[in-house]
Coordinates of C-alpha atoms in Angstrom, one line a residue:
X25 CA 14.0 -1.4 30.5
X26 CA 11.9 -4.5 30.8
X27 CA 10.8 -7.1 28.1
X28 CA 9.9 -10.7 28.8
X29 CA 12.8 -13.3 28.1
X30 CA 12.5 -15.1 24.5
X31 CA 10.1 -17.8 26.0
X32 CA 7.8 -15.7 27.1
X33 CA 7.6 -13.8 23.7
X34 CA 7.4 -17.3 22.3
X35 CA 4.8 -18.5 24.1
X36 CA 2.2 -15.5 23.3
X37 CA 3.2 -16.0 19.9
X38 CA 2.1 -19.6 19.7
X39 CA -1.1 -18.6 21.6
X40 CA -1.6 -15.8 18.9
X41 CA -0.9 -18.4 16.1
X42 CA -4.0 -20.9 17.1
X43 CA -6.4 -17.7 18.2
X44 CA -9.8 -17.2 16.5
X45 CA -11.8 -15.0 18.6
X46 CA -13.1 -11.4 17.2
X47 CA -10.7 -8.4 18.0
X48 CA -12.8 -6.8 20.6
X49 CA -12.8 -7.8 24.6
X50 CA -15.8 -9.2 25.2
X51 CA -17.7 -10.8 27.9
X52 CA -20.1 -14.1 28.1
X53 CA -21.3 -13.7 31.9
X54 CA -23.3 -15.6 33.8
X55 CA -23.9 -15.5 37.2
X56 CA -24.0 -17.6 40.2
X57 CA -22.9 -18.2 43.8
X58 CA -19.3 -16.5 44.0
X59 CA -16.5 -19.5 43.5
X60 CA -14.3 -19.3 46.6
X61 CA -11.7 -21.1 45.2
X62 CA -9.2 -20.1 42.6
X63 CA -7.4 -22.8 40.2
X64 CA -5.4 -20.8 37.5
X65 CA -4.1 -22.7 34.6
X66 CA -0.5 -20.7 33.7
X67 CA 0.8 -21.3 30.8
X68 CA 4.5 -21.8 32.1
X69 CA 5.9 -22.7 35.4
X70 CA 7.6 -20.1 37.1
X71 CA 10.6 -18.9 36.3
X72 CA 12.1 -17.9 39.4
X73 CA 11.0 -16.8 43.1
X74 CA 13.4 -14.6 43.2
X75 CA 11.6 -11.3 41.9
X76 CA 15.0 -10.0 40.5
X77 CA 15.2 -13.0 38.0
X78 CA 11.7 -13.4 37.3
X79 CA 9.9 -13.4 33.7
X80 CA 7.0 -10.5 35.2
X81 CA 5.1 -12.1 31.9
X82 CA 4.0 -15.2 33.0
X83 CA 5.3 -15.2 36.9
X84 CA 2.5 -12.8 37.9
X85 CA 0.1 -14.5 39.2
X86 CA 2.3 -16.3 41.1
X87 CA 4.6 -13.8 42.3
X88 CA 1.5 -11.8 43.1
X89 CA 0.1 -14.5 45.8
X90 CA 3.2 -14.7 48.3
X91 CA 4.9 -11.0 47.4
X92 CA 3.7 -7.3 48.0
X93 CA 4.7 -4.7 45.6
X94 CA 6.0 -1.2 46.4
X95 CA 3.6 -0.1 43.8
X96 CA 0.7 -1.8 41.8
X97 CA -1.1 -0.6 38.7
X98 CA -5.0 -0.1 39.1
X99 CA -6.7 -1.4 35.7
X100 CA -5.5 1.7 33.7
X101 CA -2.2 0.5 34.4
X102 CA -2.0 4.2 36.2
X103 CA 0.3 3.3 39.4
X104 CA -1.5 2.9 42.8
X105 CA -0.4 2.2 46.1
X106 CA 0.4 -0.7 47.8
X107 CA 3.5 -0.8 50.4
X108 CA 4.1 2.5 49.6
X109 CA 1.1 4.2 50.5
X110 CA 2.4 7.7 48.5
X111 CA 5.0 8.9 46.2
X112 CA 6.6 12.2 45.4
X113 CA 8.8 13.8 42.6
X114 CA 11.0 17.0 43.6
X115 CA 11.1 19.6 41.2
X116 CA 13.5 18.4 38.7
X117 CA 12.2 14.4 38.6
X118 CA 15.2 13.9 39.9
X119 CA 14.3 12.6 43.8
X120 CA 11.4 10.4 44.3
X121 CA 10.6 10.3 48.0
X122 CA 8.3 7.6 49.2
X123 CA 6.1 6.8 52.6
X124 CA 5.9 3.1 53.7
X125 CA 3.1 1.4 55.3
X126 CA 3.6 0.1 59.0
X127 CA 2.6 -3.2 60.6
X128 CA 3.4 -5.0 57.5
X129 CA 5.0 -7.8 58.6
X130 CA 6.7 -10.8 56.0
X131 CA 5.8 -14.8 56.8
X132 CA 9.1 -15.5 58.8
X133 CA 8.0 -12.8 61.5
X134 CA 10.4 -10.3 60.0
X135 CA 8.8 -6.9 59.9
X136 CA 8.8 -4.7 56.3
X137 CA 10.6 -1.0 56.9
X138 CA 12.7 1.4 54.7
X139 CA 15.6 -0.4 55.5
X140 CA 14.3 -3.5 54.1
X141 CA 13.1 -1.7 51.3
X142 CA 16.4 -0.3 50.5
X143 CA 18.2 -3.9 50.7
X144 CA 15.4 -5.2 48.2
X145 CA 15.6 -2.4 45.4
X146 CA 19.5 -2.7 45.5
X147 CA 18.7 -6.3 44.9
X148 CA 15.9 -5.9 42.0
X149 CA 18.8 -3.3 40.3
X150 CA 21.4 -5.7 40.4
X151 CA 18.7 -8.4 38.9
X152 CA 19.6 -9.8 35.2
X153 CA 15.8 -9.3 34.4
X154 CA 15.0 -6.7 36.9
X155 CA 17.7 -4.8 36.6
X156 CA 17.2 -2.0 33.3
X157 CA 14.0 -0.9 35.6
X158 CA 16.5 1.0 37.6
X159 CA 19.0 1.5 35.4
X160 CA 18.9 5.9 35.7
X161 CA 18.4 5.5 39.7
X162 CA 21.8 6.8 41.3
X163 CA 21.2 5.1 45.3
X164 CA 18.4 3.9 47.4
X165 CA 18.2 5.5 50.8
X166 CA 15.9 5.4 54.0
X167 CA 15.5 8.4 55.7
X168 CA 13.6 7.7 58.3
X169 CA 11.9 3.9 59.2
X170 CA 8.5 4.3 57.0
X171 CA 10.2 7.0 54.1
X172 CA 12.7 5.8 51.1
X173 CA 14.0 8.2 48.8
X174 CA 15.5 7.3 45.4
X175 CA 17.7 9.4 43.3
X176 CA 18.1 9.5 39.5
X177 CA 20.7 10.4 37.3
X178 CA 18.2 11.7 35.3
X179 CA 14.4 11.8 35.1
X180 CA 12.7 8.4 34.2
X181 CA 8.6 8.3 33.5
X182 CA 8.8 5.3 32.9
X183 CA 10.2 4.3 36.7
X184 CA 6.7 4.4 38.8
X185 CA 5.0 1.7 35.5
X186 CA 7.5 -0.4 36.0
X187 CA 7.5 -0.8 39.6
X188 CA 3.6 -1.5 39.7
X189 CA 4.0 -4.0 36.7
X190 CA 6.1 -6.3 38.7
X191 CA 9.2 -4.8 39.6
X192 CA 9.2 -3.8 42.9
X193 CA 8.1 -7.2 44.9
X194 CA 9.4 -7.2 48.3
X195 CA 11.0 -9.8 49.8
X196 CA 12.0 -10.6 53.9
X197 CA 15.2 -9.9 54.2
X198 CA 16.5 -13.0 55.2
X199 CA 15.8 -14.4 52.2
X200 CA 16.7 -11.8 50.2
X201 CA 20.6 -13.1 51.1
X202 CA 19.2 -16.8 51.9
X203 CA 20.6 -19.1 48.7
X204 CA 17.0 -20.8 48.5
X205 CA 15.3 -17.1 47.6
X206 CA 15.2 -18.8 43.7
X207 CA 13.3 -21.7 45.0
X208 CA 11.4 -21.3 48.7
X209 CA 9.7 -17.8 48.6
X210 CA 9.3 -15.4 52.1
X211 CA 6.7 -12.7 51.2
X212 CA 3.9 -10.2 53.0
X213 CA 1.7 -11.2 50.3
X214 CA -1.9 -12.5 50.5
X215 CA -1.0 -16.2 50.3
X216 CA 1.9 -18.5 51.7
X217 CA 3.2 -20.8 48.9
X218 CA 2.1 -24.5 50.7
X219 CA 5.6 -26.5 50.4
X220 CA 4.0 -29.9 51.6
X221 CA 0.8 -29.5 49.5
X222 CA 2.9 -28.2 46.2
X223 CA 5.1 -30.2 43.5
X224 CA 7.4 -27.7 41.8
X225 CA 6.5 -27.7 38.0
X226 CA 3.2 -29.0 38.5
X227 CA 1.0 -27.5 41.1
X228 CA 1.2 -24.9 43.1
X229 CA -1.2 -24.6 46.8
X230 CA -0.9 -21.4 48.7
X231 CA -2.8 -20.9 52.0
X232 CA -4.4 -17.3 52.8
X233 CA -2.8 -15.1 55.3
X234 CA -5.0 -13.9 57.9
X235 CA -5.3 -10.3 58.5
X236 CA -3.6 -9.1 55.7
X237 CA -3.7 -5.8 55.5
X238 CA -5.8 -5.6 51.7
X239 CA -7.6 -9.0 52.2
X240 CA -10.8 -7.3 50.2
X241 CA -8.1 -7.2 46.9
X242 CA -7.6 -10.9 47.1
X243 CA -11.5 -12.4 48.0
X244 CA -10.7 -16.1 47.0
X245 CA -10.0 -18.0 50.5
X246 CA -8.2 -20.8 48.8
X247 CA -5.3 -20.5 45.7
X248 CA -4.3 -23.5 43.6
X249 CA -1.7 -22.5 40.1
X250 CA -0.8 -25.6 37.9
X251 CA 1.5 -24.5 34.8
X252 CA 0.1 -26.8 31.9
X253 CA 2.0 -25.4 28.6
X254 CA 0.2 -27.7 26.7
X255 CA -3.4 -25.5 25.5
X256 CA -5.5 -28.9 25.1
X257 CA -4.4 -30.1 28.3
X258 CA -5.5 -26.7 29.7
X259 CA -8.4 -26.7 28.0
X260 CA -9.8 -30.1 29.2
X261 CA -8.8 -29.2 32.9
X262 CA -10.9 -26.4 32.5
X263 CA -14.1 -28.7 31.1
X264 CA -13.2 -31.2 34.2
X265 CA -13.5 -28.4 36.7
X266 CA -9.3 -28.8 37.4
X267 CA -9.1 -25.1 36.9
X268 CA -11.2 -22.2 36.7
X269 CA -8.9 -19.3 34.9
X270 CA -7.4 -20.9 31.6
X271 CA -4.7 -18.8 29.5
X272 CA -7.0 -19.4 26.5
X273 CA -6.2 -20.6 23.2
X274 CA -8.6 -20.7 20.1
X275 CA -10.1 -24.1 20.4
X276 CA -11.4 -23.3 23.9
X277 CA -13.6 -20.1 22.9
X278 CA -16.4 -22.8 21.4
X279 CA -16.8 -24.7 24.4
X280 CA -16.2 -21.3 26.4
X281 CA -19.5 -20.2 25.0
X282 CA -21.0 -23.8 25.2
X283 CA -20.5 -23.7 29.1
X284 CA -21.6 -20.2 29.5
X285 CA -17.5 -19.5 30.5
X286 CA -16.0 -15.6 30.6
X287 CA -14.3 -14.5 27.8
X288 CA -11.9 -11.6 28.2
X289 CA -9.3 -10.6 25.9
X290 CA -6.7 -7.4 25.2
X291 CA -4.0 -6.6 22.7
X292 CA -1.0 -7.9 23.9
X293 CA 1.7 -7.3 21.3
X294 CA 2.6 -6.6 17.3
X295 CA 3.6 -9.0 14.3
X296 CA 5.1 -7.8 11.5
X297 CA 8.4 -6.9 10.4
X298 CA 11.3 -5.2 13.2
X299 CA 13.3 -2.9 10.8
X300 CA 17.0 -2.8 12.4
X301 CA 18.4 -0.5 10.0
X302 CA 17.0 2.5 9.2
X303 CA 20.2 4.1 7.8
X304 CA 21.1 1.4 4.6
X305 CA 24.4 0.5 7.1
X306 CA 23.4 -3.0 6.4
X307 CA 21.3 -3.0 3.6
X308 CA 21.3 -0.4 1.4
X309 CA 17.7 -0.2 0.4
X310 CA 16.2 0.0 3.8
X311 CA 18.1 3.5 4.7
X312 CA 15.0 5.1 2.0
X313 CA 12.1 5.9 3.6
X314 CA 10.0 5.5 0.3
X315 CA 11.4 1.7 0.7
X316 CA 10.4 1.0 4.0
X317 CA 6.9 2.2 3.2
X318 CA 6.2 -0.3 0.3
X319 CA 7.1 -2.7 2.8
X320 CA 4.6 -1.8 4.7
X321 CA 2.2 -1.2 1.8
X322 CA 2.8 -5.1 0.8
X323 CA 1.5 -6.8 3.5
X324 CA -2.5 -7.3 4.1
X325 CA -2.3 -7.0 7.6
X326 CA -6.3 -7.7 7.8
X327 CA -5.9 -11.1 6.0
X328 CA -2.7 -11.9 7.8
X329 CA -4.7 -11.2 11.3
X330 CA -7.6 -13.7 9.9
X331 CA -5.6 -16.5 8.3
X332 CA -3.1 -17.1 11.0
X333 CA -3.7 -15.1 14.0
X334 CA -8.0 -15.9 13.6
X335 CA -9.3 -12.3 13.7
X336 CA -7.9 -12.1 17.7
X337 CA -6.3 -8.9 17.2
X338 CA -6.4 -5.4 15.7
X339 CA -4.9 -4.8 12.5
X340 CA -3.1 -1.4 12.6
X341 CA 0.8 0.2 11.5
X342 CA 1.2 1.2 15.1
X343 CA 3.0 0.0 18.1
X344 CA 1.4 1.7 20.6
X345 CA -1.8 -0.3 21.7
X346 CA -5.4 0.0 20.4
X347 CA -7.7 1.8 22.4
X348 CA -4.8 3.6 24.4
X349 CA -4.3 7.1 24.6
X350 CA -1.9 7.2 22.1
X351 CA -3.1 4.9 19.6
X352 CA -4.9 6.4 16.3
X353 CA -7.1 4.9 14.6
X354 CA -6.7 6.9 11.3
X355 CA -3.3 6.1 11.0
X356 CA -4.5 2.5 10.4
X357 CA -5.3 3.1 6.7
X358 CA -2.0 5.0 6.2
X359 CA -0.4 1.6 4.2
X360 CA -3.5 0.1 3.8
X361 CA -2.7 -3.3 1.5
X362 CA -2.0 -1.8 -2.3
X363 CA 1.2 -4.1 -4.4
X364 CA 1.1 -1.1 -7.3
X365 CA 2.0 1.9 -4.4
X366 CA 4.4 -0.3 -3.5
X367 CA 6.2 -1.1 -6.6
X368 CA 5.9 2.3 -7.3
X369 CA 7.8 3.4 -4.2
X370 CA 10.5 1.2 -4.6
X371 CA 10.9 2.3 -8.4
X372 CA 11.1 6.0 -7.1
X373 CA 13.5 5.0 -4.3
X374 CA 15.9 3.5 -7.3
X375 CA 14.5 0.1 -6.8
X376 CA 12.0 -0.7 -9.6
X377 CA 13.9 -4.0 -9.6
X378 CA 13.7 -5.2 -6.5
X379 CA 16.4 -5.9 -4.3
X380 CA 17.4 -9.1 -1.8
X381 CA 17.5 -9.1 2.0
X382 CA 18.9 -12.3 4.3
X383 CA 16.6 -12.7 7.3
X384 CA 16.4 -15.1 10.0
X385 CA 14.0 -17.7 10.8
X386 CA 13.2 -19.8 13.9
X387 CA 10.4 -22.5 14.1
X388 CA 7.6 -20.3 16.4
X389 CA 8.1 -17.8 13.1
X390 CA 7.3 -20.4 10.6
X391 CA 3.4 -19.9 10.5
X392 CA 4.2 -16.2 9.3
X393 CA 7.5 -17.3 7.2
X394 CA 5.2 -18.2 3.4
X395 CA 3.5 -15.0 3.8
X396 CA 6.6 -12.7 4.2
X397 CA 8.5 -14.3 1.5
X398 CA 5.2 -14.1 -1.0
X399 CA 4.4 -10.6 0.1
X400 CA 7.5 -9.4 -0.5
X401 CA 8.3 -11.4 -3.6
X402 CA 5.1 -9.4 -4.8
X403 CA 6.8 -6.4 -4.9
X404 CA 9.9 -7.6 -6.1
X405 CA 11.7 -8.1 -2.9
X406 CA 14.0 -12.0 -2.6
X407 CA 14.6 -13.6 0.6
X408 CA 16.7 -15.8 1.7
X409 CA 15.8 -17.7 5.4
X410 CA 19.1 -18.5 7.8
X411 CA 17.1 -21.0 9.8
X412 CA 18.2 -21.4 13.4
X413 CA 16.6 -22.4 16.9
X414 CA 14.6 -20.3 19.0
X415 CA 17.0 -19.5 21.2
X416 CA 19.6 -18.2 18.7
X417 CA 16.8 -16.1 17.4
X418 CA 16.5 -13.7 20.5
X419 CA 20.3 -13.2 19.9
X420 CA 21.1 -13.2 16.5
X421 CA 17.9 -11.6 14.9
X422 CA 19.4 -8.1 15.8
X423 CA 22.3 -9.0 13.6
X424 CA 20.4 -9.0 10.4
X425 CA 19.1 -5.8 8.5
X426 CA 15.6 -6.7 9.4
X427 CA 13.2 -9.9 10.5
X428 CA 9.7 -11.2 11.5
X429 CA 8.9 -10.5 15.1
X430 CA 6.2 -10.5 17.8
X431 CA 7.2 -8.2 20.8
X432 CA 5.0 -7.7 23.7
X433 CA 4.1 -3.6 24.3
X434 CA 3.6 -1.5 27.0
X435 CA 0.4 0.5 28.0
X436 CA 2.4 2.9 29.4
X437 CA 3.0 5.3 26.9
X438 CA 6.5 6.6 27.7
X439 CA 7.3 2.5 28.1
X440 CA 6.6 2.3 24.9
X441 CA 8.5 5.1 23.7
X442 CA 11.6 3.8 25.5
X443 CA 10.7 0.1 24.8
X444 CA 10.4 0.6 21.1
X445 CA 13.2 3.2 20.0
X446 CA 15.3 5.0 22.7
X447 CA 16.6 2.3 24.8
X448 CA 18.6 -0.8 23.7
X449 CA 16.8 -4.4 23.5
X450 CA 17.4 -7.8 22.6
X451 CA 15.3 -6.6 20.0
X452 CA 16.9 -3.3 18.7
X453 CA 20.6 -2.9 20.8
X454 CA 21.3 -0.1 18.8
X455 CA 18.6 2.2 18.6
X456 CA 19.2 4.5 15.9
X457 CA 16.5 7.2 16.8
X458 CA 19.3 9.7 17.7
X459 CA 20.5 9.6 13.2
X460 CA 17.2 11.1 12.4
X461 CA 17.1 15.4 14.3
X462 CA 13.2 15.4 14.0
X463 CA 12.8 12.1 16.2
X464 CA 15.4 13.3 18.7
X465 CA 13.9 16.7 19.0
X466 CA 9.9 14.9 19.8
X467 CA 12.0 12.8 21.9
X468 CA 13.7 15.4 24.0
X469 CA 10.6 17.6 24.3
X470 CA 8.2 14.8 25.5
X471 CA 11.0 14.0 28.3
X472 CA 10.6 17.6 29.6
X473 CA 6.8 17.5 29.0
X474 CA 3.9 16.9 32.0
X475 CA 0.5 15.6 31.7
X476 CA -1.4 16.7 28.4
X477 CA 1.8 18.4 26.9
X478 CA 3.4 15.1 27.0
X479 CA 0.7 12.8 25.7
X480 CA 0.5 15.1 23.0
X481 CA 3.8 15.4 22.0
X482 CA 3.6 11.1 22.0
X483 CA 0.9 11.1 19.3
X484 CA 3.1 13.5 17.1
X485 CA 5.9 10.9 17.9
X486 CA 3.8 8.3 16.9
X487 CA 2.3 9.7 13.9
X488 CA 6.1 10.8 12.8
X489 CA 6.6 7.1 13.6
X490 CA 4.4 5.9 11.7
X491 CA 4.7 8.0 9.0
X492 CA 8.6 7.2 8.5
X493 CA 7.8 3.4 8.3
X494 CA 10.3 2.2 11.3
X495 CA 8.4 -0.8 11.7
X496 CA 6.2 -2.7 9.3
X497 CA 3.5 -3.8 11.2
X498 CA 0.7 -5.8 10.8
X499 CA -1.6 -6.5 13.2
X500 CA -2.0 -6.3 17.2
X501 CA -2.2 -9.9 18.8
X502 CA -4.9 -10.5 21.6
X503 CA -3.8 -12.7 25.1
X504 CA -7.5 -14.3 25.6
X505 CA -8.6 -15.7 28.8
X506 CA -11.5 -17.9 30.4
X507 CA -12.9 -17.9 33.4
X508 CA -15.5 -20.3 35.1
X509 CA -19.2 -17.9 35.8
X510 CA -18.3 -16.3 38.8
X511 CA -15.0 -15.0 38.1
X512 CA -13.4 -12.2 36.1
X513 CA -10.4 -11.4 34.5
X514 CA -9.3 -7.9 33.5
X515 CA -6.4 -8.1 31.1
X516 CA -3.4 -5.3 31.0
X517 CA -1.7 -4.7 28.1
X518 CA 2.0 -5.5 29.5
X519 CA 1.2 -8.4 31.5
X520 CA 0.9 -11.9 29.7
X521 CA -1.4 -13.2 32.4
X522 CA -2.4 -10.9 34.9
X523 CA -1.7 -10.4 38.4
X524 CA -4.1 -11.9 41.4
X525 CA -5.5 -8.1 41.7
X526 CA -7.0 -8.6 38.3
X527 CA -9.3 -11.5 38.7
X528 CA -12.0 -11.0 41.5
X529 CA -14.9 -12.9 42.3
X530 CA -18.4 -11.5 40.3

C-alpha cells in the first residue's frame, strides 16, 4: 500500500502549519488570452526518475511530463484509460485482463507492447516505494502483443486507484535495466525532459513530443518545473512572472487575490492524534473505549484548525475526506469540544485521576506540541515528549502507545480502508483491526461487496470507526494552489501536487 515517504508528509505539514485560507475550494478567475507556457513551482525536487522509487506525492508533475501511465484517474479519482485503453475482472477478482494501445512508441524509438508492459510492472513490484501496490498480484503475463493479464492471490479494490495515482508509469525498456533509469528518464509521455536546457535540483525544461497520441490532455506547448522548497521564494517567483502554478502557502493568498491569481484548494490529509494501541498492550488506559473518546472530546478541533492550520481545512473526527462519498458530516459533532464529558469518561473508565502517556516529538510537530500537552493536561492526562529528528519520527513513532500525526488520505474509499486500519504502515505496522470481531466482520463483508453494497458497508465502517475513537482527529488540512489567469488547477485528494492532466489552459 502506498503512502508518501516522511518528507513528503513533512512537507504538507509545514504548508498546513502557515495556511490561512477558508476551508472550501474556491476560485478567483479571470480571464485572458490562454498562457501557452507552463512554469510549475514544486515544492521539492524530484525524488527519483525511476517510477519504482518515486515519492508519487510531489514527483507528479514531473513524472507525468516524460512517462505514460497504464491507468490515470479522471478528476473523481475514478480510473480512466490511458495505455491501457480497457480493463477487465473475471468473476472472482481474481484475473485482471487488460488491452494495450498500439503505435505508442517511447523517446529512444523503442515501441510500448505487453511485453514491455510486463518487464515494467515486475519492476514497479519489486520497487521499495512502488512495491505494496502490487503486493496481492501473483505474476504479470502478456498473452498476446496489445493484452496483459495480472493475477492476484486475492482480490484487491484498491489495485486499479493505485495504478492511475502514479503507479503504473511506463518506462522503455532499455532503461528500465539501464543504471541511469534514477537519473536520465526514457518515456512515451507528452514531454522529453531537455538535458542541455535543465540543471538537476533547480530547473527542469521539457520539450513537447509531436504527435502524441492525447496531445489535447497536455495543451501547454512549452514545460518549465523549478523545485523551490522555500514558500517565499515561490511566492516572489510567482509575482516576477518565474512561474505560473505555485504550491501555495498562506502568505501568497493576499497577493493571489491582489493579482486576480486562481485559487484552488482540497483536503489533503488529517492532524490529530494516531492511536497505536487500541488493546491497553502498551498503555493500559487506551485499551477503554470510554478513554479514547475523551480524548477526542478534549481537543477543539475548530480552534486548532484556526490558530495553527488558519481555517484551511475542515474540522471533522473522520479520516475519510470531506465531501467524499464516504465522509459524514453528522459524525462531525460526535466529540464536539466538551473538557466535563471528558473527565467524566475517563472517571467511568476507572480514570477519574488521570493517567501519563510518553509520546514522541519531532520539530515539524512542534507547532501542534503546547496544544496537545494543555488539552490533555485539561482532562487530567501528563505527557512526557521524547524529542527526536524528523527522520527518527517516521520510525519510531509506531513504537509508542500513541502520538501527533499528519498523514496524507486517499479519495479512494477502499484506499482508505486499507491505508488506515488493515494493512501495515510506517504509521500503524501492526494493525490491530482483526482484535475487535465487529471491525473484521464490516471488513470482510465490504471485500466481497460491489458497487452501492460496498460504499455502504464503508459508511457503517466509518461510523463504527468513528464511533469507537481509533483515531482522535482534529481537523482535515487543505494542499492550496495558485495559478496565473489562464490556468487551472484541479486538486485530488491523494496527490500533493497534481499531475500535468490536472492543470489545463482556461
Amino acid at each position: 500500500m502506498k503512502k508518501f515517504p516522511i518528507v513528503a508528509m513533512l512537507a504538507a505539514a509545514a504548508i498546513v502549519l502557515t495556511a490561512c485560507s477558508s476551508g472550501g475550494a474556491t476560485d478567483s478567475s479571470s480571464t485572458s488570452s490562454a498562457p501557452t507556457d507552463l512554469k510549475i513551482g514544486n515544492f521539492l525536487d524530484v525524488t527519483s526518475w525511476d517510477p519504482a522509487n518515486a515519492d508519487i506525492g510531489f514527483d507528479g508533475p514531473y513524472l507525468s511530463a516524460v512517462y505514460d501511465p497504464l491507468i490515470a484517474l479522471d478528476t473523481d479519482s475514478q480510473p480512466i484509460p490511458a495505455l491501457a485503453t480497457d480493463w477487465s475482472y473475471s468473476a472472482d477478482f481474481l484475473t485482471l485482463t487488460m488491452h494495450l494501445r498500439t503505435g505508442v512508441t517511447f523517446s529512444d524509438g523503442t515501441a510500448f507492447d505487453a511485453s514491455v508492459a510486463v518487464a515494467n510492472l515486475e519492476h514497479l513490484k519489486a520497487g521499495t516505494l512502488s512495491g505494496p501496490t502490487y503486493a496481492n498480484v501473483a505474476s504479470f503475463q502478456a498473452t498476446d502483443p496489445t493484452t496483459l493479464t495480472i493475477t492476484l492471490t486475492q482480490r484487491d479494490d484498491t489495485l486499479l486507484y493505485l495504478m492511475g495515482l502514479g503507479r503504473s508509469y511506463m518506462v522503455s525498456p532499455k532503461a528500465l535495466t539501464s543504471s541511469t533509469l534514477a537519473t536520465t528518464p526514457v518515456g512515451s509521455g507528452p514531454y522529453v525532459l531537455d538535458a542541455s536546457t535543465s540543471t538537476a535540483g533547480s530547473d527542469y525544461h521539457f520539450t513537447k513530443v509531436d504527435g502524441y497520441w492525447d496531445a489535447s490532455t497536455y495543451p501547454f506547448a512549452n514545460l518549465e518545473i523549478m523545485p523551490i522548497t522555500d514558500a517565499t521564494a515561490r511566492n516572489n517567483a510567482m509575482l516576477s512572472g518565474q512561474i505560473n502554478v505555485n504550491y501555495a502557502a498562506a502568505t501568497d493568498l493576499p497577493q493571489a487575490q491582489q493579482n486576480s491569481w486562481n485559487v484552488s484548494q482540497k483536503v489533503a490529509g488529517w492532524v490529530g492524534l494516531q492511536f497505536i494501541d487500541h488493546t491497553g498492550s502498551m498503555l493500559a488506559p487506551l485499551g477503554n473505549e470510554k478513554v479514547r473518546q475523551a480524548l477526542n472530546y478534549a481537543f477543539d478541533g475548530a480552534s486548532i484548525l484556526q490558530s495553527i492550520g488558519s481555517g484551511a481545512g475542515v474540522a471533522t473526527n473522520q479520516v475519510f475526506p470531506d465531501g467524499g462519498a464516504i465522509n459524514d458530516s453528522s459524525l462531525n459533532s460526535t466529540y464536539a469540544y466538551n473538557v466535563a464529558t471528558a473527565k467524566q469518561l475517563l472517571s467511568d473508565a476507572g480514570y477519574a485521576s488521570g493517567f501519563s502517556v510518553t509520546m514522541p516529538m519531532s520539530p515539524v510537530f512542534q507547532q501542534w506540541q503546547a496544544v496537545t500537552q494543555q488539552s490533555l493536561a485539561d482532562i487530567g492526562v501528563t505527557v512526557t515528549w521524547d524529542d527526536m529528528s524528523q527522520a527518527d519520527y517516521q520510525t519510531k513513532a509506531a513504537t509508542y502507545p500513541m502520538f501527533v500525526s499528519y498523514l496524507a488520505m486517499d479519495s479512494n474509499p477502499n484506499a482508505t480502508v486499507a491505508q488506515m486500519l488493515t494493512t501495515p504502515q510506517w504509521f500503524d505496522p501492526t494493525p490491530e483491526y482483526t482484535q475487535f470481531p465487529e471491525l473484521v466482520s464490516l471488513v470482510d463483508q465490504i471485500n466481497q461487496a460491489t458497487g452501492d453494497a460496498q460504499t455502504a458497508l464503508i459508511k457503517q465502517l466509518n461510523t463504527q470507526l468513528t464511533q469507537m475513537a481509533w483515531w482522535s482527529v482534529w481537523y482535515q488540512a487543505n494542499n492550496i494552489y495558485v495559478s496565473s489567469p489562464g490556468i487551472t488547477v484541479t486538486p485530488i485528494t491523494g496527490m500533493m501536487f497534481p499531475t500535468l492532466r490536472y492543470i489545463q489552459q482556461g
